[in-house]
PDB file of C-alpha atoms in Angstrom:
ATOM      1  CA  CYS B 502       0.000   0.000   0.000  1.00  0.00           C
ATOM      2  CA  SER B 503       2.861   2.411   0.822  1.00  0.00           C
ATOM      3  CA  ASP B 504       4.395   1.714  -2.583  1.00  0.00           C
ATOM      4  CA  ALA B 505       1.087   2.521  -4.263  1.00  0.00           C
ATOM      5  CA  ILE B 506       0.822   5.765  -2.276  1.00  0.00           C
ATOM      6  CA  ALA B 507       4.363   6.763  -3.238  1.00  0.00           C
ATOM      7  CA  ALA B 508       3.716   5.999  -6.903  1.00  0.00           C
ATOM      8  CA  PHE B 509       0.489   8.012  -6.916  1.00  0.00           C
ATOM      9  CA  ALA B 510       1.954  11.023  -5.078  1.00  0.00           C
ATOM     10  CA  ASP B 511       5.049  10.965  -7.337  1.00  0.00           C
ATOM     11  CA  ILE B 512       7.179  13.263  -5.164  1.00  0.00           C
ATOM     12  CA  GLY B 513      10.387  11.272  -5.582  1.00  0.00           C
ATOM     13  CA  GLU B 514      12.982  11.242  -2.842  1.00  0.00           C
ATOM     14  CA  PHE B 515      10.905  13.632  -0.716  1.00  0.00           C
ATOM     15  CA  MET B 516       8.728  10.659   0.192  1.00  0.00           C
ATOM     16  CA  ASP B 517      11.350   9.741   2.824  1.00  0.00           C
ATOM     17  CA  GLN B 518      11.805  13.300   4.116  1.00  0.00           C
ATOM     18  CA  PRO B 519      10.009  14.901   7.103  1.00  0.00           C
ATOM     19  CA  LEU B 520       6.622  16.388   6.235  1.00  0.00           C
ATOM     20  CA  LYS B 521       7.756  19.803   7.499  1.00  0.00           C
ATOM     21  CA  THR B 522      10.186  19.997   4.553  1.00  0.00           C
ATOM     22  CA  TYR B 523       7.351  19.646   2.011  1.00  0.00           C
ATOM     23  CA  SER B 524       5.912  22.484   0.006  1.00  0.00           C
ATOM     24  CA  SER B 525       2.139  22.978   0.281  1.00  0.00           C
ATOM     25  CA  GLY B 526       1.686  21.362  -3.118  1.00  0.00           C
ATOM     26  CA  MET B 527       3.742  18.290  -2.182  1.00  0.00           C
ATOM     27  CA  ALA B 528       1.808  17.895   1.067  1.00  0.00           C
ATOM     28  CA  ALA B 529      -1.470  18.094  -0.816  1.00  0.00           C
ATOM     29  CA  ARG B 530      -0.294  15.480  -3.346  1.00  0.00           C
ATOM     30  CA  LEU B 531       0.593  13.112  -0.515  1.00  0.00           C
ATOM     31  CA  ALA B 532      -2.745  13.740   1.194  1.00  0.00           C
ATOM     32  CA  PHE B 533      -4.646  12.939  -2.014  1.00  0.00           C
ATOM     33  CA  ALA B 534      -2.554   9.809  -2.547  1.00  0.00           C
ATOM     34  CA  VAL B 535      -3.328   8.561   0.969  1.00  0.00           C
ATOM     35  CA  ALA B 536      -7.049   9.328   0.583  1.00  0.00           C
ATOM     36  CA  PHE B 537      -7.203   7.530  -2.760  1.00  0.00           C
ATOM     37  CA  SER B 538      -5.432   4.452  -1.368  1.00  0.00           C
ATOM     38  CA  ILE B 539      -8.571   3.380   0.515  1.00  0.00           C
ATOM     39  CA  GLU B 540     -12.157   2.661  -0.529  1.00  0.00           C
ATOM     40  CA  PRO B 541     -14.153   5.293   1.405  1.00  0.00           C
ATOM     41  CA  GLU B 542     -17.947   5.460   1.480  1.00  0.00           C
ATOM     42  CA  ILE B 543     -17.853   9.270   1.392  1.00  0.00           C
ATOM     43  CA  MET B 544     -15.060  11.528   0.107  1.00  0.00           C
ATOM     44  CA  ILE B 545     -14.804  15.340   0.217  1.00  0.00           C
ATOM     45  CA  VAL B 546     -12.430  16.812  -2.385  1.00  0.00           C
ATOM     46  CA  ASP B 547     -11.705  20.558  -2.511  1.00  0.00           C
ATOM     47  CA  GLU B 548     -10.123  22.160  -5.611  1.00  0.00           C
ATOM     48  CA  ILE B 549      -8.187  19.102  -6.731  1.00  0.00           C
ATOM     49  CA  LEU B 550      -7.202  20.830 -10.003  1.00  0.00           C
ATOM     50  CA  ALA B 551      -5.229  23.431  -8.039  1.00  0.00           C
ATOM     51  CA  VAL B 552      -2.708  20.772  -6.983  1.00  0.00           C
ATOM     52  CA  GLY B 553       0.131  19.322  -9.008  1.00  0.00           C
ATOM     53  CA  ASP B 554       0.858  19.132 -12.703  1.00  0.00           C
ATOM     54  CA  ILE B 555      -1.517  17.970 -15.425  1.00  0.00           C
ATOM     55  CA  GLY B 556      -0.403  14.344 -15.077  1.00  0.00           C
ATOM     56  CA  PHE B 557      -1.244  14.280 -11.368  1.00  0.00           C
ATOM     57  CA  GLN B 558      -4.575  16.011 -11.978  1.00  0.00           C
ATOM     58  CA  GLN B 559      -5.519  13.433 -14.606  1.00  0.00           C
ATOM     59  CA  ARG B 560      -4.641  10.582 -12.242  1.00  0.00           C
ATOM     60  CA  CYS B 561      -6.825  12.143  -9.541  1.00  0.00           C
ATOM     61  CA  LEU B 562      -9.784  12.600 -11.886  1.00  0.00           C
ATOM     62  CA  ALA B 563      -9.490   9.042 -13.225  1.00  0.00           C
ATOM     63  CA  ARG B 564      -9.372   7.689  -9.660  1.00  0.00           C
ATOM     64  CA  LEU B 565     -12.379   9.800  -8.652  1.00  0.00           C
ATOM     65  CA  ARG B 566     -14.412   8.478 -11.579  1.00  0.00           C
ATOM     66  CA  ARG B 567     -13.545   4.887 -10.662  1.00  0.00           C
ATOM     67  CA  LEU B 568     -14.549   5.443  -7.022  1.00  0.00           C
ATOM     68  CA  ARG B 569     -17.755   7.180  -8.120  1.00  0.00           C
ATOM     69  CA  ASP B 570     -18.646   4.306 -10.454  1.00  0.00           C
ATOM     70  CA  SER B 571     -18.085   1.839  -7.601  1.00  0.00           C
ATOM     71  CA  GLY B 572     -20.838   3.555  -5.574  1.00  0.00           C
ATOM     72  CA  MET B 573     -18.866   6.029  -3.440  1.00  0.00           C
ATOM     73  CA  THR B 574     -20.581   9.296  -2.456  1.00  0.00           C
ATOM     74  CA  MET B 575     -18.380  12.284  -3.287  1.00  0.00           C
ATOM     75  CA  LEU B 576     -18.546  15.996  -2.497  1.00  0.00           C
ATOM     76  CA  PHE B 577     -16.406  17.666  -5.157  1.00  0.00           C
ATOM     77  CA  VAL B 578     -15.642  21.402  -4.806  1.00  0.00           C
ATOM     78  CA  SER B 579     -14.275  23.173  -7.887  1.00  0.00           C
ATOM     79  CA  HIS B 580     -14.393  26.327 -10.008  1.00  0.00           C
ATOM     80  CA  SER B 581     -13.697  24.236 -13.146  1.00  0.00           C
ATOM     81  CA  PRO B 582     -16.958  23.647 -15.066  1.00  0.00           C
ATOM     82  CA  ASP B 583     -15.428  20.887 -17.204  1.00  0.00           C
ATOM     83  CA  ALA B 584     -14.223  19.014 -14.114  1.00  0.00           C
ATOM     84  CA  VAL B 585     -17.639  19.264 -12.457  1.00  0.00           C
ATOM     85  CA  ARG B 586     -19.420  18.063 -15.605  1.00  0.00           C
ATOM     86  CA  SER B 587     -16.937  15.234 -16.048  1.00  0.00           C
ATOM     87  CA  VAL B 588     -16.944  13.933 -12.458  1.00  0.00           C
ATOM     88  CA  CYS B 589     -20.325  14.806 -10.937  1.00  0.00           C
ATOM     89  CA  ASN B 590     -23.894  13.716 -11.555  1.00  0.00           C
ATOM     90  CA  LYS B 591     -25.416  16.641  -9.645  1.00  0.00           C
ATOM     91  CA  ALA B 592     -24.050  20.029  -8.622  1.00  0.00           C
ATOM     92  CA  LEU B 593     -24.834  22.878  -6.239  1.00  0.00           C
ATOM     93  CA  PHE B 594     -24.176  26.421  -7.496  1.00  0.00           C
ATOM     94  CA  LEU B 595     -23.404  28.783  -4.615  1.00  0.00           C
ATOM     95  CA  GLU B 596     -23.286  32.580  -4.677  1.00  0.00           C
ATOM     96  CA  LYS B 597     -21.769  34.232  -1.602  1.00  0.00           C
ATOM     97  CA  GLY B 598     -22.461  31.061   0.338  1.00  0.00           C
ATOM     98  CA  GLN B 599     -26.135  30.907  -0.641  1.00  0.00           C
ATOM     99  CA  PRO B 600     -27.597  28.197  -2.901  1.00  0.00           C
ATOM    100  CA  ARG B 601     -28.635  29.367  -6.373  1.00  0.00           C
ATOM    101  CA  TYR B 602     -29.347  25.985  -7.979  1.00  0.00           C
ATOM    102  CA  PHE B 603     -29.108  22.282  -7.227  1.00  0.00           C
ATOM    103  CA  GLY B 604     -29.626  19.691  -9.926  1.00  0.00           C
ATOM    104  CA  PRO B 605     -27.917  18.065 -12.924  1.00  0.00           C
ATOM    105  CA  ALA B 606     -24.249  19.044 -13.134  1.00  0.00           C
ATOM    106  CA  GLU B 607     -24.454  20.349 -16.705  1.00  0.00           C
ATOM    107  CA  ARG B 608     -27.347  22.664 -15.859  1.00  0.00           C
ATOM    108  CA  ALA B 609     -25.617  23.917 -12.704  1.00  0.00           C
ATOM    109  CA  THR B 610     -22.378  24.735 -14.535  1.00  0.00           C
ATOM    110  CA  ASP B 611     -24.293  26.450 -17.359  1.00  0.00           C
ATOM    111  CA  LEU B 612     -26.004  28.668 -14.792  1.00  0.00           C
ATOM    112  CA  TYR B 613     -22.669  29.381 -13.097  1.00  0.00           C
ATOM    113  CA  LEU B 614     -21.113  30.425 -16.431  1.00  0.00           C
ATOM    114  CA  ALA B 615     -24.183  32.517 -17.257  1.00  0.00           C
ATOM    115  CA  PHE B 616     -23.869  34.287 -13.896  1.00  0.00           C
ATOM    116  CA  MET B 617     -20.171  35.014 -14.497  1.00  0.00           C
ATOM    117  CA  ARG B 618     -20.785  36.288 -18.023  1.00  0.00           C
ATOM    118  CA  GLU B 619     -23.691  38.463 -16.973  1.00  0.00           C
ATOM    119  CA  SER B 620     -21.473  40.006 -14.282  1.00  0.00           C
ATOM    120  CA  SER B 621     -18.842  40.730 -16.927  1.00  0.00           C
ATOM    121  CA  ASN B 622     -21.553  42.108 -19.209  1.00  0.00           C
ATOM    122  CA  ARG B 623     -22.653  44.635 -16.602  1.00  0.00           C
ATOM    123  CA  ASP B 624     -19.102  45.959 -16.336  1.00  0.00           C
ATOM    124  CA  ALA B 625     -18.712  46.072 -20.123  1.00  0.00           C
ATOM    125  CA  LEU B 626     -22.044  47.825 -20.623  1.00  0.00           C
ATOM    126  CA  ALA B 627     -21.128  50.432 -18.026  1.00  0.00           C
ATOM    127  CA  ALA B 628     -18.010  51.186 -20.069  1.00  0.00           C
ATOM    128  CA  GLN B 629     -19.997  51.268 -23.340  1.00  0.00           C
ATOM    129  CA  ALA B 630     -23.084  53.227 -22.370  1.00  0.00           C
ATOM    130  CA  LYS B 631     -23.927  53.963 -26.017  1.00  0.00           C
ATOM    131  CA  LEU B 632     -25.293  50.431 -26.395  1.00  0.00           C
ATOM    132  CA  GLY B 633     -28.231  51.402 -24.194  1.00  0.00           C
ATOM    133  CA  ASN B 634     -30.347  49.316 -21.862  1.00  0.00           C
ATOM    134  CA  PRO B 635     -30.738  45.555 -22.353  1.00  0.00           C
ATOM    135  CA  VAL B 636     -33.405  44.434 -24.845  1.00  0.00           C
ATOM    136  CA  ALA B 637     -35.933  41.709 -23.987  1.00  0.00           C
ATOM    137  CA  PHE B 638     -35.678  38.543 -26.079  1.00  0.00           C
ATOM    138  CA  SER B 639     -38.512  38.626 -28.611  1.00  0.00           C
ATOM    139  CA  THR B 640     -38.060  35.338 -30.500  1.00  0.00           C
ATOM    140  CA  PRO B 641     -38.088  32.040 -28.597  1.00  0.00           C
ATOM    141  CA  VAL B 642     -35.183  29.738 -29.361  1.00  0.00           C
ATOM    142  CA  ALA B 643     -34.961  26.121 -28.257  1.00  0.00           C
ATOM    143  CA  GLY B 644     -32.294  25.634 -25.623  1.00  0.00           C
ATOM    144  CA  LYS B 645     -31.512  24.820 -22.017  1.00  0.00           C
ATOM    145  CA  THR B 646     -30.178  28.227 -20.956  1.00  0.00           C
ATOM    146  CA  ARG B 647     -30.299  31.668 -22.575  1.00  0.00           C
ATOM    147  CA  TYR B 648     -28.703  34.892 -21.420  1.00  0.00           C
ATOM    148  CA  GLY B 649     -27.199  38.158 -22.713  1.00  0.00           C
ATOM    149  CA  THR B 650     -28.121  41.802 -23.222  1.00  0.00           C
ATOM    150  CA  GLY B 651     -30.453  41.131 -26.173  1.00  0.00           C
ATOM    151  CA  HIS B 652     -29.117  43.970 -28.364  1.00  0.00           C
ATOM    152  CA  VAL B 653     -28.498  41.395 -31.113  1.00  0.00           C
ATOM    153  CA  GLN B 654     -30.652  38.271 -30.911  1.00  0.00           C
ATOM    154  CA  ILE B 655     -30.528  34.737 -32.228  1.00  0.00           C
ATOM    155  CA  GLU B 656     -33.693  33.795 -34.115  1.00  0.00           C
ATOM    156  CA  ARG B 657     -32.836  30.253 -35.234  1.00  0.00           C
ATOM    157  CA  VAL B 658     -29.977  27.742 -34.973  1.00  0.00           C
ATOM    158  CA  GLU B 659     -29.772  24.821 -37.376  1.00  0.00           C
ATOM    159  CA  VAL B 660     -27.329  21.975 -38.013  1.00  0.00           C
ATOM    160  CA  VAL B 661     -26.937  21.441 -41.772  1.00  0.00           C
ATOM    161  CA  ASP B 662     -25.043  19.220 -44.201  1.00  0.00           C
ATOM    162  CA  GLU B 663     -22.656  20.312 -46.959  1.00  0.00           C
ATOM    163  CA  ARG B 664     -25.616  21.278 -49.174  1.00  0.00           C
ATOM    164  CA  GLY B 665     -27.040  23.519 -46.466  1.00  0.00           C
ATOM    165  CA  GLU B 666     -29.922  21.141 -45.783  1.00  0.00           C
ATOM    166  CA  PRO B 667     -31.006  20.408 -42.197  1.00  0.00           C
ATOM    167  CA  CYS B 668     -29.363  17.186 -41.025  1.00  0.00           C
ATOM    168  CA  ARG B 669     -29.324  15.308 -37.741  1.00  0.00           C
ATOM    169  CA  ALA B 670     -26.839  12.467 -38.378  1.00  0.00           C
ATOM    170  CA  PHE B 671     -23.333  12.461 -39.780  1.00  0.00           C
ATOM    171  CA  GLU B 672     -20.499  10.025 -40.462  1.00  0.00           C
ATOM    172  CA  LEU B 673     -16.760  10.496 -40.090  1.00  0.00           C
ATOM    173  CA  ASP B 674     -15.390  13.092 -42.571  1.00  0.00           C
ATOM    174  CA  ASP B 675     -18.850  14.467 -43.410  1.00  0.00           C
ATOM    175  CA  THR B 676     -19.150  18.247 -43.492  1.00  0.00           C
ATOM    176  CA  ILE B 677     -21.169  19.676 -40.599  1.00  0.00           C
ATOM    177  CA  GLY B 678     -22.549  23.192 -40.673  1.00  0.00           C
ATOM    178  CA  VAL B 679     -23.785  25.184 -37.669  1.00  0.00           C
ATOM    179  CA  GLU B 680     -25.992  27.981 -38.971  1.00  0.00           C
ATOM    180  CA  VAL B 681     -27.595  30.869 -37.100  1.00  0.00           C
ATOM    181  CA  THR B 682     -30.116  33.469 -38.212  1.00  0.00           C
ATOM    182  CA  PHE B 683     -30.048  36.671 -36.159  1.00  0.00           C
ATOM    183  CA  ARG B 684     -31.491  40.181 -35.906  1.00  0.00           C
ATOM    184  CA  SER B 685     -29.823  43.339 -34.596  1.00  0.00           C
ATOM    185  CA  HIS B 686     -31.905  45.731 -32.508  1.00  0.00           C
ATOM    186  CA  ILE B 687     -29.214  48.442 -32.509  1.00  0.00           C
ATOM    187  CA  ASP B 688     -26.638  49.916 -34.850  1.00  0.00           C
ATOM    188  CA  VAL B 689     -23.679  47.647 -34.163  1.00  0.00           C
ATOM    189  CA  ASP B 690     -20.124  47.154 -35.340  1.00  0.00           C
ATOM    190  CA  HIS B 691     -17.501  44.534 -34.469  1.00  0.00           C
ATOM    191  CA  LEU B 692     -20.186  41.874 -34.190  1.00  0.00           C
ATOM    192  CA  SER B 693     -18.767  38.396 -33.651  1.00  0.00           C
ATOM    193  CA  ALA B 694     -20.257  34.948 -33.206  1.00  0.00           C
ATOM    194  CA  SER B 695     -19.074  31.731 -31.625  1.00  0.00           C
ATOM    195  CA  PHE B 696     -20.177  28.132 -31.339  1.00  0.00           C
ATOM    196  CA  LEU B 697     -19.096  25.097 -29.399  1.00  0.00           C
ATOM    197  CA  ILE B 698     -19.854  21.398 -29.560  1.00  0.00           C
ATOM    198  CA  ARG B 699     -20.552  19.605 -26.282  1.00  0.00           C
ATOM    199  CA  ASP B 700     -20.764  15.849 -25.699  1.00  0.00           C
ATOM    200  CA  MET B 701     -23.405  14.040 -23.665  1.00  0.00           C
ATOM    201  CA  THR B 702     -21.279  14.192 -20.512  1.00  0.00           C
ATOM    202  CA  GLY B 703     -21.283  18.003 -20.723  1.00  0.00           C
ATOM    203  CA  VAL B 704     -17.654  18.395 -21.821  1.00  0.00           C
ATOM    204  CA  ASP B 705     -16.936  21.145 -24.375  1.00  0.00           C
ATOM    205  CA  LEU B 706     -15.044  19.515 -27.253  1.00  0.00           C
ATOM    206  CA  MET B 707     -14.453  22.109 -29.959  1.00  0.00           C
ATOM    207  CA  GLY B 708     -15.583  25.413 -31.370  1.00  0.00           C
ATOM    208  CA  THR B 709     -14.381  28.803 -32.559  1.00  0.00           C
ATOM    209  CA  THR B 710     -15.355  32.446 -33.037  1.00  0.00           C
ATOM    210  CA  LEU B 711     -15.497  34.747 -36.031  1.00  0.00           C
ATOM    211  CA  ALA B 712     -12.850  36.883 -34.327  1.00  0.00           C
ATOM    212  CA  ASP B 713     -10.504  33.915 -33.910  1.00  0.00           C
ATOM    213  CA  GLU B 714     -11.009  32.997 -37.580  1.00  0.00           C
ATOM    214  CA  ASN B 715     -10.257  36.614 -38.624  1.00  0.00           C
ATOM    215  CA  ALA B 716     -13.704  36.838 -40.219  1.00  0.00           C
ATOM    216  CA  GLN B 717     -15.243  40.304 -39.912  1.00  0.00           C
ATOM    217  CA  LEU B 718     -18.869  41.309 -40.369  1.00  0.00           C
ATOM    218  CA  PRO B 719     -19.716  44.778 -41.726  1.00  0.00           C
ATOM    219  CA  PRO B 720     -21.393  47.330 -39.444  1.00  0.00           C
ATOM    220  CA  LEU B 721     -25.106  46.604 -39.170  1.00  0.00           C
ATOM    221  CA  ALA B 722     -28.030  48.986 -38.776  1.00  0.00           C
ATOM    222  CA  ALA B 723     -30.831  48.467 -36.285  1.00  0.00           C
ATOM    223  CA  GLY B 724     -33.359  46.033 -37.728  1.00  0.00           C
ATOM    224  CA  SER B 725     -30.794  44.215 -39.890  1.00  0.00           C
ATOM    225  CA  ARG B 726     -31.013  40.434 -40.173  1.00  0.00           C
ATOM    226  CA  GLY B 727     -28.276  38.046 -41.203  1.00  0.00           C
ATOM    227  CA  ARG B 728     -27.120  34.460 -41.313  1.00  0.00           C
ATOM    228  CA  ILE B 729     -23.773  33.046 -40.190  1.00  0.00           C
ATOM    229  CA  ARG B 730     -22.583  29.528 -40.908  1.00  0.00           C
ATOM    230  CA  PHE B 731     -19.600  27.703 -39.408  1.00  0.00           C
ATOM    231  CA  THR B 732     -18.559  24.525 -41.240  1.00  0.00           C
ATOM    232  CA  PHE B 733     -16.105  21.813 -40.243  1.00  0.00           C
ATOM    233  CA  LYS B 734     -15.196  18.214 -41.062  1.00  0.00           C
ATOM    234  CA  ASN B 735     -16.654  15.724 -38.640  1.00  0.00           C
ATOM    235  CA  ARG B 736     -13.880  14.091 -36.594  1.00  0.00           C
ATOM    236  CA  LEU B 737     -16.062  13.203 -33.609  1.00  0.00           C
ATOM    237  CA  ARG B 738     -16.578   9.698 -32.324  1.00  0.00           C
ATOM    238  CA  PRO B 739     -20.053   8.115 -32.511  1.00  0.00           C
ATOM    239  CA  GLY B 740     -22.580   9.556 -30.100  1.00  0.00           C
ATOM    240  CA  SER B 741     -24.924  12.473 -29.508  1.00  0.00           C
ATOM    241  CA  PHE B 742     -23.738  16.073 -29.354  1.00  0.00           C
ATOM    242  CA  GLY B 743     -25.197  19.449 -28.455  1.00  0.00           C
ATOM    243  CA  VAL B 744     -24.536  22.895 -29.901  1.00  0.00           C
ATOM    244  CA  CYS B 745     -24.154  26.179 -28.026  1.00  0.00           C
ATOM    245  CA  PHE B 746     -24.144  29.466 -29.952  1.00  0.00           C
ATOM    246  CA  ALA B 747     -23.391  33.066 -28.990  1.00  0.00           C
ATOM    247  CA  LEU B 748     -23.417  36.549 -30.493  1.00  0.00           C
ATOM    248  CA  HIS B 749     -21.179  39.190 -28.982  1.00  0.00           C
ATOM    249  CA  ARG B 750     -19.284  42.395 -29.648  1.00  0.00           C
ATOM    250  CA  VAL B 751     -15.526  42.508 -29.191  1.00  0.00           C
ATOM    251  CA  THR B 752     -13.029  45.084 -30.445  1.00  0.00           C
ATOM    252  CA  THR B 753      -9.769  44.294 -28.648  1.00  0.00           C
ATOM    253  CA  PRO B 754      -7.415  41.333 -29.170  1.00  0.00           C
ATOM    254  CA  ASP B 755      -7.502  40.438 -25.475  1.00  0.00           C
ATOM    255  CA  ARG B 756     -11.359  40.353 -25.490  1.00  0.00           C
ATOM    256  CA  SER B 757     -11.403  42.668 -22.471  1.00  0.00           C
ATOM    257  CA  ASP B 758     -14.371  44.671 -23.823  1.00  0.00           C
ATOM    258  CA  ASN B 759     -16.471  41.664 -24.804  1.00  0.00           C
ATOM    259  CA  VAL B 760     -20.234  42.237 -24.554  1.00  0.00           C
ATOM    260  CA  LEU B 761     -22.398  39.131 -24.796  1.00  0.00           C
ATOM    261  CA  PHE B 762     -25.603  39.903 -26.700  1.00  0.00           C
ATOM    262  CA  ASP B 763     -27.163  36.454 -26.817  1.00  0.00           C
ATOM    263  CA  GLN B 764     -26.051  32.946 -25.887  1.00  0.00           C
ATOM    264  CA  VAL B 765     -28.173  29.810 -26.036  1.00  0.00           C
ATOM    265  CA  ASP B 766     -26.829  26.554 -24.625  1.00  0.00           C
ATOM    266  CA  GLY B 767     -28.164  23.317 -26.072  1.00  0.00           C
ATOM    267  CA  CYS B 768     -29.855  25.126 -28.971  1.00  0.00           C
ATOM    268  CA  ALA B 769     -29.373  22.266 -31.472  1.00  0.00           C
ATOM    269  CA  ALA B 770     -28.249  18.652 -31.510  1.00  0.00           C
ATOM    270  CA  PHE B 771     -26.951  16.007 -33.882  1.00  0.00           C
ATOM    271  CA  ALA B 772     -25.664  12.435 -33.874  1.00  0.00           C
ATOM    272  CA  VAL B 773     -22.494  10.882 -35.245  1.00  0.00           C
ATOM    273  CA  LEU B 774     -22.952   7.388 -36.644  1.00  0.00           C
ATOM    274  CA  ALA B 775     -20.556   4.512 -36.093  1.00  0.00           C
ATOM    275  CA  ASN B 776     -18.603   3.070 -39.001  1.00  0.00           C
ATOM    276  CA  PRO B 777     -17.211  -0.407 -38.216  1.00  0.00           C
ATOM    277  CA  ARG B 778     -14.682  -0.021 -41.034  1.00  0.00           C
ATOM    278  CA  ARG B 779     -13.190   3.069 -39.365  1.00  0.00           C
ATOM    279  CA  PRO B 780     -13.896   3.147 -35.604  1.00  0.00           C
ATOM    280  CA  VAL B 781     -13.120   6.254 -33.535  1.00  0.00           C
ATOM    281  CA  HIS B 782     -12.113   5.215 -30.019  1.00  0.00           C
ATOM    282  CA  TYR B 783     -11.463   8.576 -28.354  1.00  0.00           C
ATOM    283  CA  LYS B 784     -13.224  11.932 -28.159  1.00  0.00           C
ATOM    284  CA  PHE B 785     -12.364  12.753 -31.759  1.00  0.00           C
ATOM    285  CA  HIS B 786     -10.148  11.582 -34.603  1.00  0.00           C
ATOM    286  CA  GLU B 787      -7.503  13.681 -36.283  1.00  0.00           C
ATOM    287  CA  PRO B 788      -6.063  12.205 -39.518  1.00  0.00           C
ATOM    288  CA  VAL B 789      -2.670  10.647 -38.822  1.00  0.00           C
ATOM    289  CA  THR B 790       0.076   9.604 -41.246  1.00  0.00           C
ATOM    290  CA  THR B 791       1.841   6.306 -40.597  1.00  0.00           C
ATOM    291  CA  GLU B 792       5.224   5.177 -41.924  1.00  0.00           C
ATOM    292  CA  TRP B 793       7.205   1.949 -41.716  1.00  0.00           C
ATOM    293  CA  GLU B 794      10.618   0.904 -42.890  1.00  0.00           C
ATOM    294  CA  PRO B 795      12.639  -2.270 -42.409  1.00  0.00           C
ATOM    295  CA  LEU B 796      15.954  -2.067 -40.569  1.00  0.00           C
ATOM    296  CA  PRO B 797      19.013  -4.253 -41.114  1.00  0.00           C
ATOM    297  CA  ASN B 798      19.593  -6.982 -38.577  1.00  0.00           C
ATOM    298  CA  ALA B 799      22.144  -6.075 -35.949  1.00  0.00           C
TER     299      ALA B 799
END
């Protein structure tokens, strides 16, 4: 058992040194290793991703998932939405120590992110008073969570194939399009859009923004409507996936003045079909080149 603890903690020769010589990070690694060496009925874990390098964090998360799947009850405290979605079935969102929401982990983390973005929006709007007061959403859009100032609003989100036709199932290497129709309620410049693809466990897998792709929209007058389409080759493994889409204004490279106009989480969905001739075993597949050459016998 001590060998297993030492291997998990991975602090080298310090394992034989007095605890008072450890850094806070080394002490925390040892504490996690000891806790994970047993099979507890209940475990409380606080900010595990703040300890150690990425390799240690991945070992901790893998161990937590195994303990969870074996029936252990776990209280997992974290500011990392991806970690909460990946490890937890349910989550409690707290604000200043008071409960805001308790329920499915994906919903709780979406509400947490919405709260953080709305707080940032208030600061950005105060600095850009010319945008005016928030605008009520006038067109319903399917989705789990919606938030933003409403100055530019999503009217429809659709997943389409390479011909631009609505499509709900794709195979490896098919072209997938994520298309949004929107309306601006103000004169606006520097309008950008973003999308992300999320798997059924709630983990964000991929996505991009117009700003990151160096794609610029012209200034738009109040009342203008438009359509934006992102397209990409499907590299995802078989399964079901959700789409989140957002419209925002950003003028600086560091995104410090970002104003979120409209974001809808879970606004569209699609499936990726299995192909037994070319299985995808991991989250996604990226084309890989293979080479082989014979070598002379020694």
